[in-house]
Amino acid sequence: MTTDLTLWGRKNSANVQKAVWALAEVGKEYEHIAVGGAFKGLDTPEYRALNPNGLVPTLQDGDLIVWESQAILRYIAAEYGAEKLWRATPRERAIVDQWADWGAITFQPAWLGIFINVVRTPKSKQNPDAIAAVVKKSNDAMALLDAQLAGREFVAGDFSYADIAIGVALYRWYTMEFNRPILPNVDAWYDRLQSRPTFKSSIMVSYDDLYVR
Ligand SMILES: N[C@@H](CCC(=O)N[C@@H](CS)C(=O)NCC(=O)O)C(=O)O
């Protein structure tokens, strides 16, 4: 395989999965280097030179190095996705960006709250009040998303990188152990995403090794 693209990061990280899914959507080959979590490798001087945060993901494309998963998404969309992942006009892009950033800034901390309190906390140490608080926050965000998806196939109309920024959470949302509200439009969107091989291969991957039991 000859490619200028390299992606660093463990593939069971939601932020890395955004890049994995986007690269699959645009059909770009890349070299993958597993770092972070059990793979370690984030504290080496070599990795810190690429990404001073010591976090994943990091993308290199020739002499360009990008970190922050949302910036990576936008780069892939702009460089390789054309209008498949983003849009032609600033007005249309603004709406895609709005939902993508909502996914990262509002929704991601909310569902990660469930992930941390349920998946990353052993049952014996789980705090029902803390779980109820993060579930409420997530459910409120999901209700807003359900309303947006009414009458739309995807978050911003046609498929875009906003579906990736938000949809990266869906497999975990539907498989973590907590009381999910009924959200018909989100359910239908999840069904549509599952018919994309890119979603199955990038997002519907086991996170069993992240469970703390
Ligand atoms: N805002 C950053 C957050 C990156 C981040 O927190 N990455 C986590 C994984 S999701 C990480 O590197 N954790 C350390 C590790 O995996 O060892 C982004 O969106 O890229």
Short mmCIF file of C-alpha atoms and ligand atoms in Angstrom, two decimals:
data_model
loop_
_atom_site.label_atom_id
_atom_site.label_comp_id
_atom_site.label_asym_id
_atom_site.label_seq_id
_atom_site.Cartn_x
_atom_site.Cartn_y
_atom_site.Cartn_z
CA MET A 1 0.00 0.00 0.00
CA THR A 2 1.39 3.40 -0.96
CA THR A 3 -0.22 6.26 0.86
CA ASP A 4 0.74 9.61 2.36
CA LEU A 5 -1.97 9.28 4.99
CA THR A 6 -1.34 7.96 8.48
CA LEU A 7 -3.84 7.79 11.32
CA TRP A 8 -2.69 7.30 14.90
CA GLY A 9 -5.11 6.04 17.53
CA ARG A 10 -6.78 2.96 18.96
CA LYS A 11 -9.85 2.02 16.95
CA ASN A 12 -12.05 1.60 20.03
CA SER A 13 -11.80 5.34 20.77
CA ALA A 14 -14.86 7.31 19.70
CA ASN A 15 -12.74 10.27 18.59
CA VAL A 16 -10.51 8.02 16.50
CA GLN A 17 -13.60 6.30 15.06
CA LYS A 18 -14.73 9.63 13.60
CA ALA A 19 -11.63 9.64 11.40
CA VAL A 20 -11.87 5.91 10.64
CA TRP A 21 -15.47 6.31 9.50
CA ALA A 22 -14.81 9.47 7.46
CA LEU A 23 -11.83 7.86 5.68
CA ALA A 24 -13.99 4.83 4.91
CA GLU A 25 -16.73 7.09 3.49
CA VAL A 26 -14.32 8.79 1.11
CA GLY A 27 -12.56 5.51 0.29
CA LYS A 28 -9.05 6.68 1.24
CA GLU A 29 -6.41 4.13 2.09
CA TYR A 30 -4.16 4.97 5.00
CA GLU A 31 -1.63 3.51 7.33
CA HIS A 32 -3.02 2.90 10.80
CA ILE A 33 -0.83 3.02 13.91
CA ALA A 34 -2.54 1.83 17.10
CA VAL A 35 -1.58 4.03 20.06
CA GLY A 36 -3.36 5.06 23.25
CA GLY A 37 -5.19 3.00 25.86
CA ALA A 38 -3.74 -0.50 26.15
CA PHE A 39 -1.44 0.24 23.19
CA LYS A 40 0.18 3.15 25.10
CA GLY A 41 2.76 5.21 23.17
CA LEU A 42 1.26 8.67 23.79
CA ASP A 43 4.06 9.89 26.05
CA THR A 44 6.98 9.29 23.72
CA PRO A 45 8.82 12.37 22.43
CA GLU A 46 8.07 11.17 18.88
CA TYR A 47 4.31 11.10 19.47
CA ARG A 48 4.33 14.38 21.48
CA ALA A 49 6.06 16.02 18.53
CA LEU A 50 3.06 15.05 16.40
CA ASN A 51 0.41 15.80 18.99
CA PRO A 52 1.50 17.85 22.03
CA ASN A 53 -1.74 16.93 23.83
CA GLY A 54 -0.68 13.30 24.02
CA LEU A 55 -4.15 12.25 22.89
CA VAL A 56 -5.65 10.43 19.90
CA PRO A 57 -6.48 10.80 17.05
CA THR A 58 -3.69 12.37 15.00
CA LEU A 59 -3.73 12.43 11.21
CA GLN A 60 -0.74 13.02 8.95
CA ASP A 61 -1.18 13.75 5.27
CA GLY A 62 2.22 14.36 3.69
CA ASP A 63 3.71 17.31 5.54
CA LEU A 64 0.42 18.20 7.23
CA ILE A 65 -0.25 17.02 10.79
CA VAL A 66 -3.71 17.55 12.29
CA TRP A 67 -5.12 16.74 15.72
CA GLU A 68 -8.57 17.37 17.27
CA SER A 69 -11.08 14.94 15.84
CA GLN A 70 -13.46 17.63 14.56
CA ALA A 71 -10.64 19.37 12.67
CA ILE A 72 -9.60 16.00 11.24
CA LEU A 73 -13.18 15.36 10.12
CA ARG A 74 -13.37 18.73 8.39
CA TYR A 75 -10.01 18.20 6.73
CA ILE A 76 -11.03 14.80 5.35
CA ALA A 77 -14.35 16.26 4.22
CA ALA A 78 -12.76 19.26 2.50
CA GLU A 79 -9.79 17.46 0.96
CA TYR A 80 -11.33 14.12 -0.03
CA GLY A 81 -15.08 14.30 0.59
CA ALA A 82 -16.11 17.17 -1.68
CA GLU A 83 -19.84 17.56 -1.22
CA LYS A 84 -20.28 14.01 0.04
CA LEU A 85 -19.40 14.94 3.61
CA TRP A 86 -19.69 18.72 3.59
CA ARG A 87 -21.54 21.22 1.37
CA ALA A 88 -20.78 23.70 -1.39
CA THR A 89 -21.98 26.94 0.16
CA PRO A 90 -21.04 28.63 3.45
CA ARG A 91 -24.72 28.74 4.43
CA GLU A 92 -25.15 25.00 4.00
CA ARG A 93 -21.78 24.31 5.62
CA ALA A 94 -22.81 26.36 8.64
CA ILE A 95 -25.69 24.00 9.37
CA VAL A 96 -23.51 20.90 8.98
CA ASP A 97 -20.88 22.51 11.25
CA GLN A 98 -23.52 23.50 13.77
CA TRP A 99 -24.70 19.90 14.19
CA ALA A 100 -21.21 18.43 14.07
CA ASP A 101 -20.05 20.78 16.82
CA TRP A 102 -23.20 20.17 18.83
CA GLY A 103 -22.26 16.49 18.62
CA ALA A 104 -18.80 17.14 20.04
CA ILE A 105 -19.55 19.91 22.52
CA THR A 106 -23.02 19.09 23.86
CA PHE A 107 -23.83 15.49 23.07
CA GLN A 108 -20.44 13.81 23.45
CA PRO A 109 -19.82 14.90 27.08
CA ALA A 110 -23.40 13.83 27.88
CA TRP A 111 -23.18 10.28 26.52
CA LEU A 112 -19.59 9.93 27.73
CA GLY A 113 -21.00 10.61 31.20
CA ILE A 114 -22.99 7.38 30.89
CA PHE A 115 -19.97 5.58 29.46
CA ILE A 116 -17.77 6.69 32.38
CA ASN A 117 -20.37 5.99 35.08
CA VAL A 118 -21.58 2.66 33.66
CA VAL A 119 -18.91 1.08 31.45
CA ARG A 120 -15.80 2.49 33.14
CA THR A 121 -17.08 2.05 36.71
CA PRO A 122 -17.42 -1.41 38.27
CA LYS A 123 -20.99 -2.31 39.30
CA SER A 124 -20.04 -2.33 42.99
CA LYS A 125 -18.92 1.32 42.78
CA GLN A 126 -21.67 2.69 40.54
CA ASN A 127 -23.62 5.64 41.93
CA PRO A 128 -27.33 5.60 40.93
CA ASP A 129 -27.72 9.36 41.46
CA ALA A 130 -24.70 10.14 39.28
CA ILE A 131 -26.00 7.74 36.61
CA ALA A 132 -29.49 9.33 36.73
CA ALA A 133 -27.95 12.80 36.25
CA VAL A 134 -25.89 11.84 33.19
CA VAL A 135 -28.74 9.80 31.70
CA LYS A 136 -31.02 12.84 32.00
CA LYS A 137 -28.43 15.04 30.29
CA SER A 138 -28.03 12.51 27.45
CA ASN A 139 -31.75 11.95 27.09
CA ASP A 140 -32.37 15.70 26.85
CA ALA A 141 -29.76 15.97 24.09
CA MET A 142 -31.21 12.93 22.31
CA ALA A 143 -34.72 14.40 22.45
CA LEU A 144 -33.42 17.51 20.67
CA LEU A 145 -31.74 15.31 18.05
CA ASP A 146 -34.92 13.26 17.61
CA ALA A 147 -36.83 16.47 16.83
CA GLN A 148 -34.18 17.52 14.27
CA LEU A 149 -34.39 14.12 12.55
CA ALA A 150 -38.17 14.34 12.07
CA GLY A 151 -38.72 14.35 8.30
CA ARG A 152 -34.98 14.13 7.57
CA GLU A 153 -32.96 11.12 6.46
CA PHE A 154 -29.81 12.44 8.07
CA VAL A 155 -28.98 15.13 10.61
CA ALA A 156 -28.52 17.98 8.12
CA GLY A 157 -30.70 16.54 5.34
CA ASP A 158 -28.34 14.53 3.13
CA PHE A 159 -25.53 12.53 4.72
CA SER A 160 -22.69 14.74 5.99
CA TYR A 161 -19.81 14.70 8.42
CA ALA A 162 -22.31 15.82 11.10
CA ASP A 163 -23.77 12.29 10.96
CA ILE A 164 -20.28 11.01 11.73
CA ALA A 165 -19.60 13.47 14.57
CA ILE A 166 -22.88 12.53 16.28
CA GLY A 167 -23.43 8.98 14.99
CA VAL A 168 -20.10 7.83 16.37
CA ALA A 169 -21.93 7.49 19.72
CA LEU A 170 -24.86 5.45 18.51
CA TYR A 171 -23.59 1.89 18.86
CA ARG A 172 -22.59 2.57 22.44
CA TRP A 173 -25.81 4.47 23.10
CA TYR A 174 -27.84 1.44 22.00
CA THR A 175 -25.70 -1.18 23.74
CA MET A 176 -24.76 0.40 27.09
CA GLU A 177 -26.88 -0.75 30.04
CA PHE A 178 -29.24 2.09 30.96
CA ASN A 179 -32.87 3.06 30.43
CA ARG A 180 -33.16 4.50 26.95
CA PRO A 181 -36.11 6.73 26.07
CA ILE A 182 -38.25 5.95 23.00
CA LEU A 183 -36.91 8.03 20.10
CA PRO A 184 -38.51 6.92 16.81
CA ASN A 185 -36.56 9.29 14.56
CA VAL A 186 -33.21 8.43 16.15
CA ASP A 187 -34.12 4.71 15.85
CA ALA A 188 -34.86 5.17 12.13
CA TRP A 189 -31.58 7.08 11.65
CA TYR A 190 -29.67 4.32 13.46
CA ASP A 191 -31.30 1.77 11.09
CA ARG A 192 -30.25 3.85 8.08
CA LEU A 193 -26.69 4.17 9.37
CA GLN A 194 -26.51 0.42 9.95
CA SER A 195 -27.17 -0.16 6.27
CA ARG A 196 -23.84 1.60 5.53
CA PRO A 197 -20.94 -0.88 5.55
CA THR A 198 -18.69 2.02 6.66
CA PHE A 199 -20.73 2.44 9.85
CA LYS A 200 -20.68 -1.27 10.61
CA SER A 201 -16.94 -1.61 10.14
CA SER A 202 -15.94 1.65 11.89
CA ILE A 203 -18.45 2.07 14.70
CA MET A 204 -20.10 -1.26 15.48
CA VAL A 205 -16.93 -2.64 17.01
CA SER A 206 -16.60 -4.27 20.40
CA TYR A 207 -15.68 -2.05 23.33
CA ASP A 208 -15.73 -4.96 25.72
CA ASP A 209 -12.07 -4.44 26.61
CA LEU A 210 -12.99 -0.96 27.91
CA TYR A 211 -15.44 -2.39 30.51
CA VAL A 212 -14.20 -2.13 34.08
CA ARG A 213 -15.98 -4.99 35.90
N1 LIG B 1 -10.80 16.94 21.83
C1 LIG B 1 -9.98 15.82 21.45
C2 LIG B 1 -10.11 14.76 22.53
C3 LIG B 1 -9.18 13.59 22.30
C4 LIG B 1 -9.28 12.56 23.39
O1 LIG B 1 -9.72 12.85 24.53
N2 LIG B 1 -8.87 11.34 23.05
C5 LIG B 1 -8.90 10.28 24.02
C6 LIG B 1 -9.54 9.01 23.40
S1 LIG B 1 -11.23 9.28 22.92
C7 LIG B 1 -7.49 9.87 24.40
O2 LIG B 1 -6.54 10.14 23.66
N3 LIG B 1 -7.34 9.22 25.54
C8 LIG B 1 -6.08 8.67 25.97
C9 LIG B 1 -5.89 7.27 25.48
O3 LIG B 1 -6.64 6.78 24.61
O4 LIG B 1 -4.94 6.63 25.97
C10 LIG B 1 -10.43 15.29 20.08
O5 LIG B 1 -11.63 15.42 19.78
O6 LIG B 1 -9.61 14.78 19.31
#
